[in-house]
Short mmCIF file of C-alpha atoms (C1' of nucleotides) in Angstrom, two decimals:
data_model
loop_
_atom_site.label_atom_id
_atom_site.label_comp_id
_atom_site.label_asym_id
_atom_site.label_seq_id
_atom_site.Cartn_x
_atom_site.Cartn_y
_atom_site.Cartn_z
CA MET A 46 179.82 -19.24 -115.06
CA PRO A 47 176.20 -18.83 -116.48
CA TYR A 48 174.00 -21.55 -118.20
CA TRP A 49 171.37 -20.83 -120.82
CA LEU A 50 168.61 -23.21 -122.74
CA MET A 51 168.44 -21.90 -126.39
CA LYS A 52 165.30 -23.08 -128.01
CA SER A 53 166.15 -24.56 -131.90
CA GLU A 54 163.65 -26.36 -134.67
CA PRO A 55 165.84 -29.28 -135.23
CA ASP A 56 164.42 -29.34 -139.13
CA GLU A 57 166.53 -25.72 -139.16
CA VAL A 58 169.55 -27.01 -136.79
CA SER A 59 169.39 -30.25 -134.67
CA ILE A 60 172.11 -31.23 -132.29
CA ASP A 61 173.44 -33.32 -135.04
CA ASP A 62 173.56 -30.50 -137.94
CA ALA A 63 175.38 -28.86 -135.22
CA LEU A 64 177.96 -31.30 -134.18
CA ALA A 65 178.20 -31.91 -137.82
CA ALA A 66 179.30 -28.20 -138.80
CA HIS A 67 182.67 -27.21 -138.95
CA ASP A 68 183.75 -27.04 -135.49
CA SER A 69 180.98 -28.18 -134.19
CA THR A 70 179.70 -24.61 -134.58
CA VAL A 71 176.70 -22.72 -135.63
CA PRO A 72 175.64 -18.78 -135.72
CA TRP A 73 172.27 -18.82 -133.68
CA THR A 74 170.90 -16.99 -136.49
CA GLY A 75 167.02 -15.73 -136.21
CA VAL A 76 166.48 -14.65 -132.77
CA ARG A 77 163.93 -11.69 -133.40
CA ASN A 78 162.33 -11.00 -129.95
CA TYR A 79 164.23 -8.04 -127.99
CA GLN A 80 164.57 -10.03 -124.82
CA ALA A 81 166.50 -13.01 -126.18
CA ARG A 82 168.87 -10.55 -128.18
CA ASN A 83 169.22 -8.83 -124.75
CA PHE A 84 170.80 -11.73 -123.19
CA MET A 85 173.24 -12.57 -125.66
CA ARG A 86 174.34 -8.85 -126.05
CA ASP A 87 174.79 -8.32 -122.24
CA GLN A 88 175.12 -11.03 -120.43
CA MET A 89 176.33 -14.25 -122.60
CA ARG A 90 179.84 -14.63 -122.74
CA ILE A 91 182.29 -17.24 -124.15
CA GLY A 92 182.22 -20.87 -122.70
CA ASP A 93 179.25 -20.34 -121.05
CA GLY A 94 176.71 -23.56 -120.93
CA VAL A 95 174.09 -23.88 -123.43
CA LEU A 96 171.11 -26.62 -122.67
CA PHE A 97 170.17 -27.41 -126.76
CA TYR A 98 166.86 -27.63 -127.05
CA HIS A 99 164.56 -29.44 -129.99
CA SER A 100 161.25 -27.45 -130.11
CA SER A 101 158.33 -26.77 -132.71
CA CYS A 102 158.56 -30.79 -133.34
CA ALA A 103 157.25 -34.05 -132.71
CA GLU A 104 159.26 -34.75 -129.22
CA PRO A 105 160.75 -31.27 -127.72
CA GLY A 106 163.15 -31.56 -125.09
CA ILE A 107 166.37 -31.17 -124.35
CA ALA A 108 168.76 -32.97 -126.72
CA GLY A 109 172.24 -32.37 -126.15
CA LEU A 110 175.20 -29.60 -124.36
CA ALA A 111 176.81 -27.04 -125.81
CA GLU A 112 178.88 -23.98 -124.86
CA VAL A 113 178.86 -20.40 -126.31
CA ALA A 114 181.81 -20.10 -128.98
CA SER A 115 181.81 -16.08 -129.20
CA THR A 116 180.29 -12.63 -127.95
CA ALA A 117 177.28 -10.88 -129.59
CA TYR A 118 177.67 -9.64 -133.24
CA PRO A 119 174.69 -8.73 -136.06
CA ASP A 120 172.73 -11.28 -137.30
CA PRO A 121 173.76 -11.24 -141.50
CA THR A 122 170.43 -12.54 -141.98
CA GLN A 123 168.57 -9.43 -141.21
CA TYR A 124 170.04 -7.24 -144.09
CA ASP A 125 169.16 -10.45 -146.66
CA PRO A 126 165.66 -9.60 -148.79
CA ARG A 127 165.65 -13.11 -149.54
CA SER A 128 165.82 -14.28 -145.83
CA LYS A 129 162.59 -14.84 -143.93
CA TYR A 130 164.62 -13.39 -141.00
CA HIS A 131 164.78 -10.23 -143.00
CA ASP A 132 164.16 -6.79 -141.40
CA PRO A 133 163.93 -3.73 -143.45
CA LYS A 134 164.25 -1.81 -140.43
CA ALA A 135 167.84 -2.74 -139.78
CA THR A 136 170.73 -0.74 -141.47
CA GLN A 137 174.58 -1.82 -141.47
CA GLU A 138 175.00 1.23 -138.93
CA ASN A 139 172.19 0.30 -136.69
CA PRO A 140 172.22 -3.38 -137.02
CA ARG A 141 168.70 -4.69 -134.62
CA TRP A 142 169.93 -8.61 -134.33
CA LEU A 143 172.36 -9.78 -133.43
CA LEU A 144 173.48 -13.70 -132.69
CA VAL A 145 176.63 -15.55 -131.12
CA ASP A 146 178.45 -18.72 -132.25
CA VAL A 147 176.94 -21.66 -130.40
CA ARG A 148 179.61 -25.01 -130.27
CA ALA A 149 177.81 -27.94 -129.46
CA THR A 150 179.74 -30.55 -126.92
CA GLN A 151 177.70 -33.40 -126.81
CA LYS A 152 174.40 -35.01 -127.97
CA THR A 153 172.67 -36.46 -125.03
CA ARG A 154 169.94 -38.68 -124.64
CA LEU A 155 166.40 -36.80 -125.39
CA MET A 156 164.96 -35.43 -122.20
CA PRO A 157 161.27 -34.58 -122.96
CA LEU A 158 159.29 -31.72 -122.13
CA PRO A 159 157.33 -34.07 -119.88
CA GLU A 160 160.27 -35.19 -117.87
CA LEU A 161 161.41 -32.13 -117.21
CA ARG A 162 157.96 -30.81 -115.75
CA SER A 163 158.13 -34.32 -113.46
CA TYR A 164 161.23 -33.22 -111.75
CA PRO A 165 160.30 -31.03 -108.67
CA GLU A 166 163.72 -29.87 -108.62
CA LEU A 167 162.69 -27.92 -111.96
CA ALA A 168 159.40 -26.74 -111.14
CA ASP A 169 160.77 -22.84 -111.65
CA MET A 170 162.46 -23.13 -114.82
CA GLN A 171 161.65 -20.59 -117.35
CA ILE A 172 161.16 -22.66 -120.23
CA LEU A 173 158.46 -24.71 -117.77
CA LYS A 174 156.52 -21.41 -117.11
CA ARG A 175 152.97 -21.21 -118.65
CA GLY A 176 152.60 -19.13 -121.53
CA ASN A 177 156.73 -19.14 -122.28
CA ARG A 178 157.80 -18.50 -125.42
CA LEU A 179 161.32 -17.46 -125.05
CA SER A 180 163.94 -18.77 -127.16
CA ILE A 181 166.74 -17.92 -124.85
CA THR A 182 166.01 -18.36 -121.43
CA PRO A 183 168.51 -18.27 -118.40
CA VAL A 184 168.86 -21.65 -116.68
CA THR A 185 170.14 -21.67 -112.49
CA PRO A 186 173.47 -23.36 -111.67
CA THR A 187 171.31 -25.66 -110.23
CA GLU A 188 169.06 -26.34 -112.45
CA TRP A 189 172.27 -26.90 -115.07
CA ARG A 190 174.11 -29.48 -112.48
CA PHE A 191 170.66 -31.28 -111.85
CA ILE A 192 169.86 -31.85 -115.65
CA VAL A 193 173.23 -33.08 -116.40
CA LYS A 194 173.42 -35.40 -114.18
CA GLN A 195 170.30 -37.05 -114.92
CA LEU A 196 171.38 -37.15 -118.67
CA LYS A 197 174.87 -38.85 -117.60
CA ALA A 198 173.05 -40.87 -114.79
CA ASP A 199 172.57 -43.80 -118.29
"C1'" DG B 570 145.32 -27.59 -137.41
"C1'" DC B 571 143.86 -25.44 -133.10
"C1'" DC B 572 144.34 -22.38 -129.93
"C1'" DA B 573 146.12 -19.75 -125.32
"C1'" DA B 574 149.89 -16.45 -124.31
"C1'" DC B 575 152.23 -13.36 -125.45
"C1'" DG B 576 154.99 -9.53 -128.40
"C1'" DT B 577 154.57 -5.92 -131.43
"C1'" DT B 578 152.14 -2.55 -134.32
"C1'" DG B 579 149.30 1.77 -135.51
"C1'" DG B 580 145.70 4.71 -134.94
"C1'" DC B 581 143.97 7.87 -132.01
"C1'" DG C 354 150.61 6.87 -123.81
"C1'" DC C 355 146.96 3.79 -124.14
"C1'" DC C 356 145.26 -0.32 -125.82
"C1'" DA C 357 142.76 -3.12 -129.70
"C1'" DA C 358 144.09 -5.73 -133.66
"C1'" DC C 359 147.22 -8.41 -135.33
"C1'" DG C 360 150.83 -11.73 -135.74
"C1'" DT C 361 153.74 -15.84 -133.88
"C1'" DT C 362 155.47 -19.22 -130.86
"C1'" DG C 363 155.09 -23.57 -129.64
"C1'" DG C 364 152.49 -27.53 -127.09
"C1'" DC C 365 149.34 -30.66 -127.97
#
DNA sequence: GCCAACGTTGGC
DNA sequence: GCCAACGTTGGC
């Protein structure tokens, strides 16, 4: 079972927002990076584990756990001229951008970025690498188990 | 607000 | 296909 870390700006969709949504499920709109899109299209499967990460905020870090709840399908915001995610080059016949549904399963304590950096076990996490900007990154089973264990320890 | 890092664009 | 310019991300 693969695992993922997915960044969301809590001003847009926080873990609380996701838990409050119908079925605790939100469409992961707005991914506009080909590598992240390809992860969703080619590798994500229903039931994959997701670390719900808050980014671009006062205290960035892992804020909850979630799971992939759909396979990839076209992101409707690409067709909406009023959306900031609008892409004039996308057509119904040839969608450029995809999304998956994500179901939040639990809010955890916040595990802030400096704490993530403090664990030697997590030194190879993509999110911690210099210049990392990808909004979706794979997480190894070992990293997943370690993080979940830390989150449940208190 | 700053700025390093990196992806995309477009002229050639 | 190269690569400079530009735009965006995201932590600080």
